[in-house]
PDB file of C-alpha atoms in Angstrom:
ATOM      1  CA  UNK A  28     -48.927 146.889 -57.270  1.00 47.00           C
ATOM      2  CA  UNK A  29     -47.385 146.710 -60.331  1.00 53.00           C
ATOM      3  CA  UNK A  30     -44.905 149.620 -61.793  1.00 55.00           C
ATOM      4  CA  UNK A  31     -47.653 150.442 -63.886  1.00 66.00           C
ATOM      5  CA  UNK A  32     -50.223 151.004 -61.090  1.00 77.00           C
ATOM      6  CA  UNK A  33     -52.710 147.524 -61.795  1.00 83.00           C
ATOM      7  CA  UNK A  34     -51.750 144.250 -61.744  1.00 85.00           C
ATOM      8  CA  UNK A  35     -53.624 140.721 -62.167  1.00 89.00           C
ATOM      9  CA  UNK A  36     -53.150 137.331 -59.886  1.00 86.00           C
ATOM     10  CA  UNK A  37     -53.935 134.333 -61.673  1.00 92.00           C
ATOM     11  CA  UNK A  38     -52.666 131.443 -60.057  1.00 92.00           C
ATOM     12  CA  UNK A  39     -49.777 128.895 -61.589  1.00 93.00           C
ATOM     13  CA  UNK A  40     -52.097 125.993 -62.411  1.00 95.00           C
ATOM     14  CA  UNK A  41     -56.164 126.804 -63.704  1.00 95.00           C
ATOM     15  CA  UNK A  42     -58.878 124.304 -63.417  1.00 93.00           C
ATOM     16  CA  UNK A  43     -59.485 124.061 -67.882  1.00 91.00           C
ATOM     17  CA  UNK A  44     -63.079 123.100 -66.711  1.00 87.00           C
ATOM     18  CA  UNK A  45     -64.097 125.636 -65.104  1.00 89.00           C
ATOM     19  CA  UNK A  46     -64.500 129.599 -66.236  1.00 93.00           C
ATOM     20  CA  UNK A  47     -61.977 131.804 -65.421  1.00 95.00           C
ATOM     21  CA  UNK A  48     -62.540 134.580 -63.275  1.00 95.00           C
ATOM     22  CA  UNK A  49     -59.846 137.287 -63.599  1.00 95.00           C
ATOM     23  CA  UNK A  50     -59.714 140.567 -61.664  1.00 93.00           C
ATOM     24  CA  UNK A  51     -57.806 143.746 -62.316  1.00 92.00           C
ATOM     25  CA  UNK A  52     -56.305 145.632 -59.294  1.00 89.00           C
ATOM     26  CA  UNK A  53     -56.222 148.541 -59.587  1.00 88.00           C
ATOM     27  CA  UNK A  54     -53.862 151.369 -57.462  1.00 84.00           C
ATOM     28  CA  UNK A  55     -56.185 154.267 -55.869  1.00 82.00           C
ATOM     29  CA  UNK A  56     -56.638 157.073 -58.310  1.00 82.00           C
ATOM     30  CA  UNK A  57     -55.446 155.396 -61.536  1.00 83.00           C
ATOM     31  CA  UNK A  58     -58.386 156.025 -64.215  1.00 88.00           C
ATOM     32  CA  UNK A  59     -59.101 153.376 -66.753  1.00 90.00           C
ATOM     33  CA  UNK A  60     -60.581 153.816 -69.905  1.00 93.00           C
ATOM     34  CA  UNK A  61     -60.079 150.234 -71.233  1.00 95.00           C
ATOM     35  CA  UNK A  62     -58.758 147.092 -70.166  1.00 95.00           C
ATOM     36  CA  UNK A  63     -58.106 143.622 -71.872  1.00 96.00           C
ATOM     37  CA  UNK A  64     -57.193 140.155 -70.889  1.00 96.00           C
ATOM     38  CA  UNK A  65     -55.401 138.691 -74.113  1.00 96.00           C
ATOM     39  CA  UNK A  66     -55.176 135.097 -74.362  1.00 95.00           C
ATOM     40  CA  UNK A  67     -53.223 132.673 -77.025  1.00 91.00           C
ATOM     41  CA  UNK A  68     -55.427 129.677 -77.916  1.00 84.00           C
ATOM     42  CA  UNK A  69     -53.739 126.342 -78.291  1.00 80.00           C
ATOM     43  CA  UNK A  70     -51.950 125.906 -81.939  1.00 80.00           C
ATOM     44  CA  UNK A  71     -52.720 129.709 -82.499  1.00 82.00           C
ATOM     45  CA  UNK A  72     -50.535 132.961 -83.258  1.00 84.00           C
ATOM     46  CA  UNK A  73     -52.963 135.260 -82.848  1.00 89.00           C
ATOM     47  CA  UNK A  74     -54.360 136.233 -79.648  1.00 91.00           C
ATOM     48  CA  UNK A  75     -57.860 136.677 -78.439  1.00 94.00           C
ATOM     49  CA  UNK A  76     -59.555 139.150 -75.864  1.00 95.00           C
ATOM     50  CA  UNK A  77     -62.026 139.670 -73.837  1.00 96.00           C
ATOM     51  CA  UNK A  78     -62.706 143.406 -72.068  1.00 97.00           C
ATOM     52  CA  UNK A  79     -62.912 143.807 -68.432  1.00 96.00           C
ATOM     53  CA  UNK A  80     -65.684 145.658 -67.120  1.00 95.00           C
ATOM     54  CA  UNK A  81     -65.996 147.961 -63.694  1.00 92.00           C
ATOM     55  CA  UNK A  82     -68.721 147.354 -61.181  1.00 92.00           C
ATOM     56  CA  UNK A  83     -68.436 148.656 -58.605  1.00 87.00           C
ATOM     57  CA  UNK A  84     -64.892 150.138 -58.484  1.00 83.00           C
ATOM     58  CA  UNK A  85     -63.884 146.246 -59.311  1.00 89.00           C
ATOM     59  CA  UNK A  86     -62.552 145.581 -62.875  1.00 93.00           C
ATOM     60  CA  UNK A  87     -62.926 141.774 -63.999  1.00 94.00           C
ATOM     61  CA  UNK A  88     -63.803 139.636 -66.705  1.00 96.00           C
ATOM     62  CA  UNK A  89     -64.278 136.365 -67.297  1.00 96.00           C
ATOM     63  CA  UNK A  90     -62.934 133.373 -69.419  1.00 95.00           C
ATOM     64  CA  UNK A  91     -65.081 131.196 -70.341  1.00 93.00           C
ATOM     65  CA  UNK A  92     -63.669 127.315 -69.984  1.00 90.00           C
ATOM     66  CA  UNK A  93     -64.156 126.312 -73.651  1.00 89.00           C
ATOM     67  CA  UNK A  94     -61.108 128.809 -74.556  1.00 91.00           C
ATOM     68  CA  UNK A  95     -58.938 127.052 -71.747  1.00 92.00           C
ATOM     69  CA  UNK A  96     -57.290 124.228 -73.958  1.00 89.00           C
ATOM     70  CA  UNK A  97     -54.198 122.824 -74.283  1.00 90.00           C
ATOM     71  CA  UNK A  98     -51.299 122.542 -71.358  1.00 93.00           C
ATOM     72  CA  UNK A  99     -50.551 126.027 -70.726  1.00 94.00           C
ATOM     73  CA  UNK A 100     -52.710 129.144 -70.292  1.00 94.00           C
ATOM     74  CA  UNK A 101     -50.989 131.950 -72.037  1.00 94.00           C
ATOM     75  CA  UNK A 102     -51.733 135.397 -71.893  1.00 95.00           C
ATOM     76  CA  UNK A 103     -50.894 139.339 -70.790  1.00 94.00           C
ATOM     77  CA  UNK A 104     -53.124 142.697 -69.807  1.00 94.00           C
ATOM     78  CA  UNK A 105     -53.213 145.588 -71.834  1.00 94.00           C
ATOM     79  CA  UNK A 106     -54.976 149.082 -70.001  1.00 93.00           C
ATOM     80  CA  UNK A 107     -55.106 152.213 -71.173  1.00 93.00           C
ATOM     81  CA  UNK A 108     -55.940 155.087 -69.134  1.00 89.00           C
ATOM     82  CA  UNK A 109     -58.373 158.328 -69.502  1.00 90.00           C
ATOM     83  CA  UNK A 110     -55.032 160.127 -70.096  1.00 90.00           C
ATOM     84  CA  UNK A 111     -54.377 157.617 -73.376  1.00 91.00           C
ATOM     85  CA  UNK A 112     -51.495 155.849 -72.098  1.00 90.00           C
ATOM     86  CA  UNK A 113     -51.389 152.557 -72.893  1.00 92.00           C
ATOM     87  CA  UNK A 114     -49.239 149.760 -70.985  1.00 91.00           C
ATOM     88  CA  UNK A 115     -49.445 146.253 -70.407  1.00 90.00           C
ATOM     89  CA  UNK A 116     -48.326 143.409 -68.133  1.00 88.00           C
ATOM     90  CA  UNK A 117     -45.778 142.045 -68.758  1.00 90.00           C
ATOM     91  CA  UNK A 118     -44.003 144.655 -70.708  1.00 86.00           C
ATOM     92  CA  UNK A 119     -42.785 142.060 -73.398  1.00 89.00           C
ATOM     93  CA  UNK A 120     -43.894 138.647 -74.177  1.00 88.00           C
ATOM     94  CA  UNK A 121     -46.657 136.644 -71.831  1.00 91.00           C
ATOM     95  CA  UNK A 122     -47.222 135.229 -68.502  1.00 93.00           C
ATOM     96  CA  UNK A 123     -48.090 131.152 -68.643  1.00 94.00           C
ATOM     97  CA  UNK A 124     -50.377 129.167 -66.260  1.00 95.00           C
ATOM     98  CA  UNK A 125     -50.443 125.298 -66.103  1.00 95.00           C
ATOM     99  CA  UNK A 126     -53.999 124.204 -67.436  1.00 95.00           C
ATOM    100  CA  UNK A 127     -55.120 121.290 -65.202  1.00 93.00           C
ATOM    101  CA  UNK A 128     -57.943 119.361 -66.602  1.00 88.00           C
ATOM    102  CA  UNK A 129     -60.772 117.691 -64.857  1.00 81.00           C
ATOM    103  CA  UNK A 130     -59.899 113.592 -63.237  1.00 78.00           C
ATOM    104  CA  UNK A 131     -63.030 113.613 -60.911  1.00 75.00           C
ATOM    105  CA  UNK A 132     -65.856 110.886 -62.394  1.00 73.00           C
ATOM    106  CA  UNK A 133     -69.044 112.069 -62.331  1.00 74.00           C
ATOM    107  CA  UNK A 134     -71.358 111.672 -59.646  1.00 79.00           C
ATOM    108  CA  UNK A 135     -74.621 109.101 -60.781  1.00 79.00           C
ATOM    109  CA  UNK A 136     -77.421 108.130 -59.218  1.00 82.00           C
ATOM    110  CA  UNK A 137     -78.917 104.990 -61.295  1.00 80.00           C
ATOM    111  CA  UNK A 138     -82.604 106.147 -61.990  1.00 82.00           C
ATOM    112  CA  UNK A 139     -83.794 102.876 -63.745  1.00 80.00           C
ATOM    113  CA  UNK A 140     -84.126  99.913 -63.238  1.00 79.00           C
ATOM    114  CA  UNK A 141     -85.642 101.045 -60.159  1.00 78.00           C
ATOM    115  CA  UNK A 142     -84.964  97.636 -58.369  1.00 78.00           C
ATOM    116  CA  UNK A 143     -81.061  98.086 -58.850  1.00 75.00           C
ATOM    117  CA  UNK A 144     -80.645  94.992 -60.177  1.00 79.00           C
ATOM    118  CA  UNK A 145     -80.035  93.423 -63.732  1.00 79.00           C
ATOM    119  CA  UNK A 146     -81.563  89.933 -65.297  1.00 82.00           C
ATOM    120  CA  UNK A 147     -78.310  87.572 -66.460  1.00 85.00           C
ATOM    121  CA  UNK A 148     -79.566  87.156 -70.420  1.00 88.00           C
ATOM    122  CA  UNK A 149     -82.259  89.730 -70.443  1.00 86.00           C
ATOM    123  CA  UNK A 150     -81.823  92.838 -72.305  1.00 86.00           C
ATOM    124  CA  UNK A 151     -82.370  95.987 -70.030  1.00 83.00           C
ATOM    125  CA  UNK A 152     -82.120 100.171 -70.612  1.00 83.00           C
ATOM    126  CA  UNK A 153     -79.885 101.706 -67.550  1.00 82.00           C
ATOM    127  CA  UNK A 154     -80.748 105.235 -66.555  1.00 84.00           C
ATOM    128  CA  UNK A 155     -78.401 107.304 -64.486  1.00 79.00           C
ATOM    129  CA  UNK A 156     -79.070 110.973 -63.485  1.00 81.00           C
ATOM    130  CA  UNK A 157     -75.891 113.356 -63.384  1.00 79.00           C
ATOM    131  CA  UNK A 158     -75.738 114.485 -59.859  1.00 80.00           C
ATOM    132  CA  UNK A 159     -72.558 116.058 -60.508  1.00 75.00           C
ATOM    133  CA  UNK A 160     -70.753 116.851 -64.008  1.00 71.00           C
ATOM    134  CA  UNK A 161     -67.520 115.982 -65.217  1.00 70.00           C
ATOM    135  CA  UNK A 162     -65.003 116.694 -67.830  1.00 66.00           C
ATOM    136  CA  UNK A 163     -64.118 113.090 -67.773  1.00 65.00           C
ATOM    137  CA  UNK A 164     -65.759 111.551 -70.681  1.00 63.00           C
ATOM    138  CA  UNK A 165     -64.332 107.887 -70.617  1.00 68.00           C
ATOM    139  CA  UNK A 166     -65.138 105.263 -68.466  1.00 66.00           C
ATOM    140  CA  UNK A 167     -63.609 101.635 -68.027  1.00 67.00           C
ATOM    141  CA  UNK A 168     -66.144  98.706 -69.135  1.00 67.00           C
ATOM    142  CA  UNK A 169     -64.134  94.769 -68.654  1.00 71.00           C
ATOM    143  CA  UNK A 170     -60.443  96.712 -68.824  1.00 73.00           C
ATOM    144  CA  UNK A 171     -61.549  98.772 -72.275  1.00 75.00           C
ATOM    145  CA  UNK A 172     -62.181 102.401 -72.264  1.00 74.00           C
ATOM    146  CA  UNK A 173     -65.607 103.771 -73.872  1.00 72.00           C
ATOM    147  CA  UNK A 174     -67.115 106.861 -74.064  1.00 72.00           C
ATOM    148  CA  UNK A 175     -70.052 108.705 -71.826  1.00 68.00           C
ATOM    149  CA  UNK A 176     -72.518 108.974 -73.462  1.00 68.00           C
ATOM    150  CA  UNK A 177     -74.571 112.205 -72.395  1.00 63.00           C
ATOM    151  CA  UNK A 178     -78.315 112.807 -73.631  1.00 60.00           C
TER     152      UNK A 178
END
């Protein structure tokens, strides 16, 4: 544990597409009153929060993905305790993480045309169902990138 009795792991490099779960631990017979995960958005200077909340003897919260932008997830923990002390990790200044976005394509099936095949000339609607989402939003059509289109 930390020298303040809690501490937080968050690993060096976060998924930015996926919500962030973070957990406070918390030393054996510390009592919290109120604890907050700050974060810095990208091109901001002033931070944003969200609370943790106990269940269970567990203290976490969780960041949603939208707020992880940018390269580099930075942030620091501020508790204070029943007793009205108030510390935070680190002391001074912020921890970083390395924000790794999504490279995995999506995973289609093609719904329509139901034969699989297209008719040289003839003008056709193709249907695919997302099996499996994505971040990725480009694809590669004859060497030029275009956009998903998602409806």
């Amino acid at each position: 544990m930390a020298l303040f009795g809690y501490d937080v792991t968050i690993p060096n490099e976060v998924p930015s597409y996926k919500d962030l779960v973070v957990t406070l631990n918390v030393e054996s017979g510390l009592k919290i009153a109120e604890a907050r995960f700050y974060l810095l958005p990208e091109r901001s200077d002033v931070p944003q929060y969200a609370k943790f909340t106990e269940k269970n003897g567990k203290w976490t919260t969780v960041i949603p993905f939208e707020y992880l932008r940018g390269e580099e997830l930075i942030y620091y923990v501020q508790v204070r305790t029943t007793g009205g002390a108030i510390s935070r990790i680190p002391a001074t200044g912020s921890s970083k993480a390395r924000l790794v976005p999504d490279t995995n394509p999506p995973k289609l099936t093609l719904k329509s045309p139901e034969t699989k095949t297209l008719v040289r000339g003839k003008e056709q609607m193709v249907v695919f169902q997302i099996i499996e989402d994505s971040e990725t939003r480009t694809f590669l059509l004859d060497g030029k990138e275009k956009a998903l289109v998602v409806s």
